[in-house]
Short mmCIF file of C-alpha atoms and ligand atoms in Angstrom, two decimals:
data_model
loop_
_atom_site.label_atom_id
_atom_site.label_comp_id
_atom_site.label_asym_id
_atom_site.label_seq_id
_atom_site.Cartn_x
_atom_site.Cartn_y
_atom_site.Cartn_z
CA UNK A 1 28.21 3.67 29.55
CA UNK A 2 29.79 5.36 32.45
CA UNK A 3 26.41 5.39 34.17
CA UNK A 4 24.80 7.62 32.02
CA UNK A 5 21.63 6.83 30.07
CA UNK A 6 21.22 9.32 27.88
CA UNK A 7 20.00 8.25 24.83
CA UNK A 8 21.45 8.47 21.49
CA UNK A 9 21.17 11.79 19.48
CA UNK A 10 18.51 11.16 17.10
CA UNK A 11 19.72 9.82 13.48
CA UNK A 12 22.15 12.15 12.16
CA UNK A 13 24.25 12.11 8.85
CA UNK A 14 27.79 13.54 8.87
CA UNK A 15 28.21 16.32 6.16
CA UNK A 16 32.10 17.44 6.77
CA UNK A 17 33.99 14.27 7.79
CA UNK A 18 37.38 14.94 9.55
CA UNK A 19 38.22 17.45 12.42
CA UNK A 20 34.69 18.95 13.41
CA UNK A 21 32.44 17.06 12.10
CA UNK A 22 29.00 19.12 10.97
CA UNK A 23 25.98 16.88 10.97
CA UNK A 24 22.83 17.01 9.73
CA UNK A 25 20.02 16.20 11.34
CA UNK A 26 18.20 13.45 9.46
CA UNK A 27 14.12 13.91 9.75
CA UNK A 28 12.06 10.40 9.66
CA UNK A 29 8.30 10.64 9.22
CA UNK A 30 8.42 7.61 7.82
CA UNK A 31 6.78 5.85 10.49
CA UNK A 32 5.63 7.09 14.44
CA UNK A 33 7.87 3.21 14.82
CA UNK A 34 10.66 4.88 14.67
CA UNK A 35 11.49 6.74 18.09
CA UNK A 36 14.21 6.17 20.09
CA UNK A 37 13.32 5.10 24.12
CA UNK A 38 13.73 7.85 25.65
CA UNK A 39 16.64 8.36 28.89
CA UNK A 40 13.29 7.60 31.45
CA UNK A 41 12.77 4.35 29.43
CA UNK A 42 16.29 3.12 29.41
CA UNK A 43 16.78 4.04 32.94
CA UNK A 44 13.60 1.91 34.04
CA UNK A 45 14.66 -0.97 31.39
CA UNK A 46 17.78 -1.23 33.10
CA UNK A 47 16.45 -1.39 36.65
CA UNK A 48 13.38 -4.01 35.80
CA UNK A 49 12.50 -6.57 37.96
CA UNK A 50 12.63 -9.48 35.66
CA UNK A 51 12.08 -13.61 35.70
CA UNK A 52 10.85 -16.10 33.40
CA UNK A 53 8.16 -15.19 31.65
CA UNK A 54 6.91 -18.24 30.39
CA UNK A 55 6.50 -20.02 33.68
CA UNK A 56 4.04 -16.75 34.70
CA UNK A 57 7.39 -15.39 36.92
CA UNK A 58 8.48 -12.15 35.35
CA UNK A 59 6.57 -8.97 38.04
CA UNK A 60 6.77 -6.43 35.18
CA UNK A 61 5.30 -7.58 32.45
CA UNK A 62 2.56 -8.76 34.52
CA UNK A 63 2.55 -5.02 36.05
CA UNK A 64 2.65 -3.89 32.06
CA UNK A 65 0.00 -6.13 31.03
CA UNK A 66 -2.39 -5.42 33.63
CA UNK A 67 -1.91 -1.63 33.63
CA UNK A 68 -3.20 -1.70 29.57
CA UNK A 69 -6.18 -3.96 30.48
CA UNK A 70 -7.19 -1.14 32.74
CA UNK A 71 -6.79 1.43 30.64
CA UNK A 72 -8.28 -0.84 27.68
CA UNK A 73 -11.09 -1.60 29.91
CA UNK A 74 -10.70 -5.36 30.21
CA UNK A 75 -9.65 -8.14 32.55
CA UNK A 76 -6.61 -9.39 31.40
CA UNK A 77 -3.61 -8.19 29.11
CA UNK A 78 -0.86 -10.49 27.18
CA UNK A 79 2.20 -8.68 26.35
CA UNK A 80 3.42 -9.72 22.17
CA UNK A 81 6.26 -8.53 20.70
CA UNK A 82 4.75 -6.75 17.82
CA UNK A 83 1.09 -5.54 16.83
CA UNK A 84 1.49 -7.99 14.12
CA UNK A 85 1.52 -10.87 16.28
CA UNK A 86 -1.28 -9.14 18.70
CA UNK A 87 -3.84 -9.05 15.75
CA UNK A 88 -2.77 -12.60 14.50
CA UNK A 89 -3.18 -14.61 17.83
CA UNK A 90 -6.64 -12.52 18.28
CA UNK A 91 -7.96 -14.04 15.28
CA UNK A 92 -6.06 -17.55 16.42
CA UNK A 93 -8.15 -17.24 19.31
CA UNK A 94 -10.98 -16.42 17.87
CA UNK A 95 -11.37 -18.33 15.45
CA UNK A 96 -11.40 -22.21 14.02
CA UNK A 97 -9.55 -22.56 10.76
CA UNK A 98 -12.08 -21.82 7.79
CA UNK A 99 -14.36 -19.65 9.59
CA UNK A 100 -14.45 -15.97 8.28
CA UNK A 101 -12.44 -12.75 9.48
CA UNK A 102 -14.45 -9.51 8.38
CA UNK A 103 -12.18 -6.41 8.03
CA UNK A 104 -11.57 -3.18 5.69
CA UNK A 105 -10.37 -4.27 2.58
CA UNK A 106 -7.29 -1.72 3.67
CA UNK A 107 -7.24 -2.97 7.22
CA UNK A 108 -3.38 -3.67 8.49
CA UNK A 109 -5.25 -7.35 9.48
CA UNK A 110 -5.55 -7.61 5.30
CA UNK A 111 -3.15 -5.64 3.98
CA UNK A 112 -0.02 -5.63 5.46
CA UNK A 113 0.30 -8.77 7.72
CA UNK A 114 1.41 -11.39 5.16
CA UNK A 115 -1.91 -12.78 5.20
CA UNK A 116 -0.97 -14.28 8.55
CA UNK A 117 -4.55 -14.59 9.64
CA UNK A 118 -4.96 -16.86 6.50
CA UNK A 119 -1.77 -18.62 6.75
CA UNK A 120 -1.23 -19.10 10.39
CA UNK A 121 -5.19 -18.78 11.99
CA UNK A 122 -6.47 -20.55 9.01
CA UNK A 123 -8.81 -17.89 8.64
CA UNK A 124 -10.62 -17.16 5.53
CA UNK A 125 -10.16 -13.29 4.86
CA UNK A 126 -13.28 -11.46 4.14
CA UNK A 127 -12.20 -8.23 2.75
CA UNK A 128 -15.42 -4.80 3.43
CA UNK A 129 -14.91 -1.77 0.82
CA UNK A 130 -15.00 0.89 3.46
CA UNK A 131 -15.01 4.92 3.64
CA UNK A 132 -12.24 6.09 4.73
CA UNK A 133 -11.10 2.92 6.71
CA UNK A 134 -14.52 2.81 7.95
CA UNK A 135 -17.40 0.46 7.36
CA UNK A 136 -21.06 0.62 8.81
CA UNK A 137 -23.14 -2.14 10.74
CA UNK A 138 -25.49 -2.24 7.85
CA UNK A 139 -22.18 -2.81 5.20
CA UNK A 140 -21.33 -5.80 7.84
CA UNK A 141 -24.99 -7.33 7.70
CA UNK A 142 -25.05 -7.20 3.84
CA UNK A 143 -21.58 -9.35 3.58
CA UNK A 144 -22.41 -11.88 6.21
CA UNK A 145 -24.26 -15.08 4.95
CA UNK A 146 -27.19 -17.38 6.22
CA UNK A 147 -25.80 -20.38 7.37
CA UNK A 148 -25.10 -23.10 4.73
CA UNK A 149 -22.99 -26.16 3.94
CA UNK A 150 -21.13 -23.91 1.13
CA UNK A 151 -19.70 -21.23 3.29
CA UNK A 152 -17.48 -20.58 5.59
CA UNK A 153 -18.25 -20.12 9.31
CA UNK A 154 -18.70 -16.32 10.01
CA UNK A 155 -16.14 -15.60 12.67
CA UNK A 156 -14.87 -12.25 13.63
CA UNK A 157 -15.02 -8.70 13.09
CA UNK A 158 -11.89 -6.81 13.23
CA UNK A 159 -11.89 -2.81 13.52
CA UNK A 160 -8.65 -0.81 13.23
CA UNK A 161 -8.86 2.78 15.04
CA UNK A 162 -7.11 4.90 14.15
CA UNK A 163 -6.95 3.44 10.61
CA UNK A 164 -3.59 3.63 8.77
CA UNK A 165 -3.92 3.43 4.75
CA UNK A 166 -6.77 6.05 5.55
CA UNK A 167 -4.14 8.19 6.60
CA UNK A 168 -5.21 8.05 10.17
CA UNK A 169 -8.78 8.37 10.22
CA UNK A 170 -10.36 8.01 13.30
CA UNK A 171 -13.85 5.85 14.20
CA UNK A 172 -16.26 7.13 17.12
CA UNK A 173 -17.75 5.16 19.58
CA UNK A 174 -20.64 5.52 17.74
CA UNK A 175 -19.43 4.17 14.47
CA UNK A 176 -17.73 1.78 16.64
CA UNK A 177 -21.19 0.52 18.30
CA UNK A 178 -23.08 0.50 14.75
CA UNK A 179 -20.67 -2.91 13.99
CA UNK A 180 -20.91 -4.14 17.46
CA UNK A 181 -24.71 -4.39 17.37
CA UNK A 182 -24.53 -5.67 13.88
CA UNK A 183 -21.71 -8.15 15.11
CA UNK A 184 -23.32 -9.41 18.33
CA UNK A 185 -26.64 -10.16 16.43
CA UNK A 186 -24.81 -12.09 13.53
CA UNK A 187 -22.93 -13.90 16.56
CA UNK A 188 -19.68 -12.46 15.80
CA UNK A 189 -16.58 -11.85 17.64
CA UNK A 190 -15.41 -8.57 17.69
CA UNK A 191 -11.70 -7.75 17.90
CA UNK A 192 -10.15 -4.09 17.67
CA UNK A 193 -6.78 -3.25 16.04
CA UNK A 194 -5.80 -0.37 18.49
CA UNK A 195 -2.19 0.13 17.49
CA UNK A 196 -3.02 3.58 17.69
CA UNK A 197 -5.87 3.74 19.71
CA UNK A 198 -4.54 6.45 22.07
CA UNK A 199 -4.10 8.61 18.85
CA UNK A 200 -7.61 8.07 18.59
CA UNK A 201 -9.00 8.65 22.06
CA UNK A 202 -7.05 12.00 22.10
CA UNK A 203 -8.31 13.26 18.40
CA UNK A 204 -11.80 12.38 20.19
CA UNK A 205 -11.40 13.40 24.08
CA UNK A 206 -12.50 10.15 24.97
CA UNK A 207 -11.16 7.35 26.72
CA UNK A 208 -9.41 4.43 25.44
CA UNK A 209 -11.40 2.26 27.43
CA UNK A 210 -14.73 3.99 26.11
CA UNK A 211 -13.47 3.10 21.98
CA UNK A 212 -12.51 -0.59 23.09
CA UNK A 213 -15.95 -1.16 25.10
CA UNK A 214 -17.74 -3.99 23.80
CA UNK A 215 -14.73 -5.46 21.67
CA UNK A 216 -14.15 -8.94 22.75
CA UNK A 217 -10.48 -7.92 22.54
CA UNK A 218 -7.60 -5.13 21.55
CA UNK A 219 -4.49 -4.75 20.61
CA UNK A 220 -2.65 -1.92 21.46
CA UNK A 221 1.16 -0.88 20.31
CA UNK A 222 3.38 0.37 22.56
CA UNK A 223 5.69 1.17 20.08
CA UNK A 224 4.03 3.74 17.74
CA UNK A 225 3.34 6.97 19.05
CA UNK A 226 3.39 6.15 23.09
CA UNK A 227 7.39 5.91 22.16
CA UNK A 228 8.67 1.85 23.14
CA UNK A 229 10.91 0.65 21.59
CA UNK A 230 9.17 -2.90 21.16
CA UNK A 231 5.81 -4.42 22.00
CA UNK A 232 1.97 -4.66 22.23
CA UNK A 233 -0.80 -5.85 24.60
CA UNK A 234 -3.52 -7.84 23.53
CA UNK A 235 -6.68 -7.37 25.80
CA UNK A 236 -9.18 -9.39 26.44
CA UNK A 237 -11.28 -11.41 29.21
CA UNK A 238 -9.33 -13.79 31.57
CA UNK A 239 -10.48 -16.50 29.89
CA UNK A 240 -9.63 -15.22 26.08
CA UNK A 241 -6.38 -14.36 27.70
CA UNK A 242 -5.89 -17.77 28.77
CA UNK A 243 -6.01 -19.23 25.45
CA UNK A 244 -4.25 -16.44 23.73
CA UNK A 245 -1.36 -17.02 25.82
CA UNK A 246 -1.20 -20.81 24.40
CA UNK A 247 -0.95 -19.14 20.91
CA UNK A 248 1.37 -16.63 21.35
CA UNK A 249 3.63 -19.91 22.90
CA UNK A 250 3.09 -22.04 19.54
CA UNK A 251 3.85 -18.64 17.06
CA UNK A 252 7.11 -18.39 18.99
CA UNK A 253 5.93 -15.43 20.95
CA UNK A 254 6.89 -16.48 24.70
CA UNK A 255 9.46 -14.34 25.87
CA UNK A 256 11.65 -15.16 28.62
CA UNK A 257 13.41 -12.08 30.99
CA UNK A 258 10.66 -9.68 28.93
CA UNK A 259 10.55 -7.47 31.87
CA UNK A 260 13.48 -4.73 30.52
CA UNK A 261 11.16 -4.76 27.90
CA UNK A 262 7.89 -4.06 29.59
CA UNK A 263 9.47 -1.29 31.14
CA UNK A 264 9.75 0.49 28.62
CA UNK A 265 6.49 -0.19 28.01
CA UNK A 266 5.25 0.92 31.37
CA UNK A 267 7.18 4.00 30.46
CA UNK A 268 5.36 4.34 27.20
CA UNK A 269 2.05 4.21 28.82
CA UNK A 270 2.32 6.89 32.05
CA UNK A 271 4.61 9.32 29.49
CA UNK A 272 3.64 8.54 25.78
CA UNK A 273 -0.38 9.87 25.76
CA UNK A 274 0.07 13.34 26.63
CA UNK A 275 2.87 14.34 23.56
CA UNK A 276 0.11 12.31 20.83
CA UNK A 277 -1.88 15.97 21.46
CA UNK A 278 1.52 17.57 19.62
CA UNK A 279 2.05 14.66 17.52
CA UNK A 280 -1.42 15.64 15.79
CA UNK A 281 -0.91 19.30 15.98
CA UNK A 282 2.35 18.68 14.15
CA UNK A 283 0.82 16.90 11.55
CA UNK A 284 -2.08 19.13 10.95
CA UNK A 285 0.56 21.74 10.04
CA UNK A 286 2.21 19.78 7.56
CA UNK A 287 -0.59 19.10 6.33
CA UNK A 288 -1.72 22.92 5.72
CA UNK A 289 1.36 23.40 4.69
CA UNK A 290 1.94 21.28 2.55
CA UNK A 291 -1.73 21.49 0.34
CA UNK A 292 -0.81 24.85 -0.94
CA UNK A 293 1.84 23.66 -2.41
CA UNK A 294 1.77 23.21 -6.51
CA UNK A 295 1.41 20.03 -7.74
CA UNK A 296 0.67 18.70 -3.95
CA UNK A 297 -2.72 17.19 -2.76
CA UNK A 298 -3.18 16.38 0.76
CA UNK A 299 -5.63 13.43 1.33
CA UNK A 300 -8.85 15.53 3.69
CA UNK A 301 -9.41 13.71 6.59
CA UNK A 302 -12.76 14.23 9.21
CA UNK A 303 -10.10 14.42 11.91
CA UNK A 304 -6.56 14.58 12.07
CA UNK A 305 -4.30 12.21 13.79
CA UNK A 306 -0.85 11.60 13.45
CA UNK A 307 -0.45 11.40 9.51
CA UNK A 308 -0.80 12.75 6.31
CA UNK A 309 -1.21 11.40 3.05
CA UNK A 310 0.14 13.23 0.02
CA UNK A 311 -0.81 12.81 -3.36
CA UNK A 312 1.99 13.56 -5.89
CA UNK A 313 2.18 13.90 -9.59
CA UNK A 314 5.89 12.43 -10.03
CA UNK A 315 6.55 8.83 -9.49
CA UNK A 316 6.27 8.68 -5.09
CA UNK A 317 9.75 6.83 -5.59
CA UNK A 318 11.71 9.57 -6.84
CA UNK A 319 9.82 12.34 -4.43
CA UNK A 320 10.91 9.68 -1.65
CA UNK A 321 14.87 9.44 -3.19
CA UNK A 322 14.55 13.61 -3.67
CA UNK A 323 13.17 13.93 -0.14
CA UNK A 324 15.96 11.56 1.39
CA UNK A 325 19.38 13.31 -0.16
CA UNK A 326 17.44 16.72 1.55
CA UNK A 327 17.84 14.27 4.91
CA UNK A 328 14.19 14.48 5.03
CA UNK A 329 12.24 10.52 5.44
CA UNK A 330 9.04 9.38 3.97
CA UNK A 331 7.42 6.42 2.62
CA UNK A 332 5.48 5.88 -0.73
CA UNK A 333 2.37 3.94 0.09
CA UNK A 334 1.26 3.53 -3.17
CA UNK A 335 2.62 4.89 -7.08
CA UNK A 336 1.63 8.28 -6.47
CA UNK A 337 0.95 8.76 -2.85
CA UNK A 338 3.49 9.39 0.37
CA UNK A 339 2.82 8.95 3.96
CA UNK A 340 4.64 11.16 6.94
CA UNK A 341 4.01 10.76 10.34
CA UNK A 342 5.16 12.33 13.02
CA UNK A 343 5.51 11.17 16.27
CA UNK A 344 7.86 12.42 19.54
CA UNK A 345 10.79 12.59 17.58
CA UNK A 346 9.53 15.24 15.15
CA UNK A 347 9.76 18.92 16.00
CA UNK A 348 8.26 22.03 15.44
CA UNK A 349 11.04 23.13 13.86
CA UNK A 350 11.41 19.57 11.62
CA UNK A 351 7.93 20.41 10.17
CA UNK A 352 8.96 23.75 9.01
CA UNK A 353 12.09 22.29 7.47
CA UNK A 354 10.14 19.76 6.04
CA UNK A 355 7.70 22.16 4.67
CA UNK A 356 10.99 24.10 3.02
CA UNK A 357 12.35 21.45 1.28
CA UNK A 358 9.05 20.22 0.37
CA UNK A 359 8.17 23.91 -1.42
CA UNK A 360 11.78 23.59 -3.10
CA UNK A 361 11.14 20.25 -4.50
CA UNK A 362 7.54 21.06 -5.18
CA UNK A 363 9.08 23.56 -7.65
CA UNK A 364 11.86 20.69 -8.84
CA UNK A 365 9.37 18.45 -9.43
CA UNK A 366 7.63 19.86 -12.38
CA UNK A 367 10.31 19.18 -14.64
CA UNK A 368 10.98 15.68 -12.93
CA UNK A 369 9.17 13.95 -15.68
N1 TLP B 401 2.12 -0.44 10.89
C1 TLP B 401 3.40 -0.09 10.31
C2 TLP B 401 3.63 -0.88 9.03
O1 TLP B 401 3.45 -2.22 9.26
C3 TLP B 401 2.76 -0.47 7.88
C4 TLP B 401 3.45 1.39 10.08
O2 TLP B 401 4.56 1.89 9.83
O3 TLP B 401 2.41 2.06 10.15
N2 TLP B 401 -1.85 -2.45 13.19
C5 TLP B 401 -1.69 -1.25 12.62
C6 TLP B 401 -2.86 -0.38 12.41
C7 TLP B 401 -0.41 -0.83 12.23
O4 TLP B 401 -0.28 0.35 11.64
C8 TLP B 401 0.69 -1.67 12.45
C9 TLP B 401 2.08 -1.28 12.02
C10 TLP B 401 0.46 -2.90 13.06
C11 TLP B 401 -0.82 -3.27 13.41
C12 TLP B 401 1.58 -3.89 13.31
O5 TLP B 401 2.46 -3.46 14.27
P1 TLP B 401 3.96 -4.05 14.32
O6 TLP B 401 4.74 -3.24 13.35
O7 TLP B 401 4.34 -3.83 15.74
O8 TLP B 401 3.90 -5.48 13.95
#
């Protein structure tokens, strides 16, 4: 390496092989998991402070993990390696097997975690029909039931702000609250799936800690739009931490020299907030952009965050094949629907090419089928 840390050029394809080489520069919305650590990140990865983390010994993870407790709001943080396994040893914690998890029927939690909470937590999945990734305290109190020998245990309540399959819709603290009281008066826990929570907080000019207060715990990704290249920190009291940390061990989740990892999380959390304000501008003009397009409709959203949710008329598998031989990355979220977000790798100028080889294959498409 020569001493340098300079990251690698963002994903490129090479369109003249041989003596100068022209590349193309290859434009992933796919996900905001995507990024590439930055040259601060690698440069404080390389210069961690590690130990074991298992035996309690490594400085900067426990430097990472209390720095997102305080911005979270809570006592104690455990750094996971995914937001996968933050939400699944929440509800381990949370819950005994059998009892009942409570989430959007669309919730990541539900949706796209394997049923993990179900196979792993034992938990008995409890799917709410929300708005917009959104369910009220009222919706909560009509699904829980009376205790009886026939049901489950009612367990836990689990939020997820901002909320993905919604294409980023955002809850307020009020919303927020309206479950909360419902859930502490049914005697539920409460546990917030904050992958993107800072997406949130900025959409809203509040606080992270101010969405997260009066969750029993939160999970928040490093590695979405704050820019890590791997993790999450689940946060929680001292003594939920406690326990968690027992869980993460028996999922296979203690790391060992994690510290070059938590740097980059550290990294992530002092430098990643303040480009999520671009991140959302970037996506609102795609967005605009895109709906006057024919044959186009852009999912509305109250408040936009970092995605945008297309509705297509073709098959969303051949707009995703079309978009990717124009170097341009999406996914199809459902038969007729793509997702981009954007994220610190995305550009002004990547949304207007996006937008131009969207408008040529907007034209295309009409004779697609
Ligand atoms: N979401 C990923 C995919 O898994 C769908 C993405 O590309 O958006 N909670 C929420 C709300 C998430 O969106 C995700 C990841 C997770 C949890 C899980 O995080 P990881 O991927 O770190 O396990």
């Amino acid at each position: 390496m020569g001493g340098s840390f300079e990251p690698p050029l963002r994903v490129q394809r090479c369109v003249e092989p041989g003596e100068g080489k022209v590349w193309a520069l290859i434009i992933d919305l796919r996900s905001d998991t995507v990024t590439r650590p930055t040259s601060v990140m690698r440069q404080a990865m390389a210069v961690a402070e590690v130990g074991d983390d298992v035996y309690g010994e490594d400085p900067t993870v426990r430097q990472l993990e209390q720095r997102a407790a305080d911005l979270a709001g809570k006592e104690a943080g455990l750094f996971v390696p995914s937001g996968t396994m933050g939400n699944l040893v929440a509800a381990m914690t949370h819950l005994h097997p059998g009892d009942e998890l409570f989430a959007e029927a669309e919730a990541h939690i539900l949706y796209y975690e394997q049923g993990g909470c179900a196979r792993l937590a034992g938990a008995m999945p409890h799917p709410i029909r929300g708005q917009a990734g959104r369910f009220s305290g009222a919706d909560l109190r009509r699904e829980v039931r009376p205790a009886d020998l026939h049901f489950p245990r009612p367990g836990l309540v689990a939020i997820e702000n901002t909320h993905n399959r919604s294409g980023g819709e955002v809850w307020t603290e009020a919303e927020t609250n309206d479950v909360l009281t419902a859930a502490h008066e049914l005697g539920l826990a409460t546990h917030l799936d904050g992958a993107r929570l800072f997406n949130a907080a900025t959409a809203l000019g509040v606080s992270a800690a101010q969405l997260a207060s009066g969750f029993d715990s939160v999970s928040i990704c490093l590695s979405k739009g704050l820019g890590a290249p791997v993790g999450s920190v689940l946060c929680g009291s001292r003594d939920f931490i406690g326990r968690a940390r027992r869980n993460r061990k028996v999922v296979g989740g203690g790391m060992r020299q994690a510290g070059v990892l938590a740097a980059a999380g550290l990294a992530a959390l002092s430098d990643g907030v303040a480009g999520l304000a671009d991140d959302h501008r970037h996506a609102a003009q795609l967005a605009e952009g895109l709906a006057a397009l024919p044959g186009l409709q852009v999912a509305a959203v109250r408040e936009r965050t970092n995605m945008v949710m297309v509705d297509v008329d073709a098959p969303a598998g051949l707009w995703v094949a079309q978009l990717k031989a124009a170097d341009v990355l999406v996914n199809a979220v459902s038969p007729h629907r793509l997702r981009l977000v954007t994220h610190l790798d995305v550009s002004g100028p990547d949304v207007e090419k996006t937008l131009t080889v969207f408008a040529k294959l907007a034209e295309e498409a009409t004779r697609w089928s």
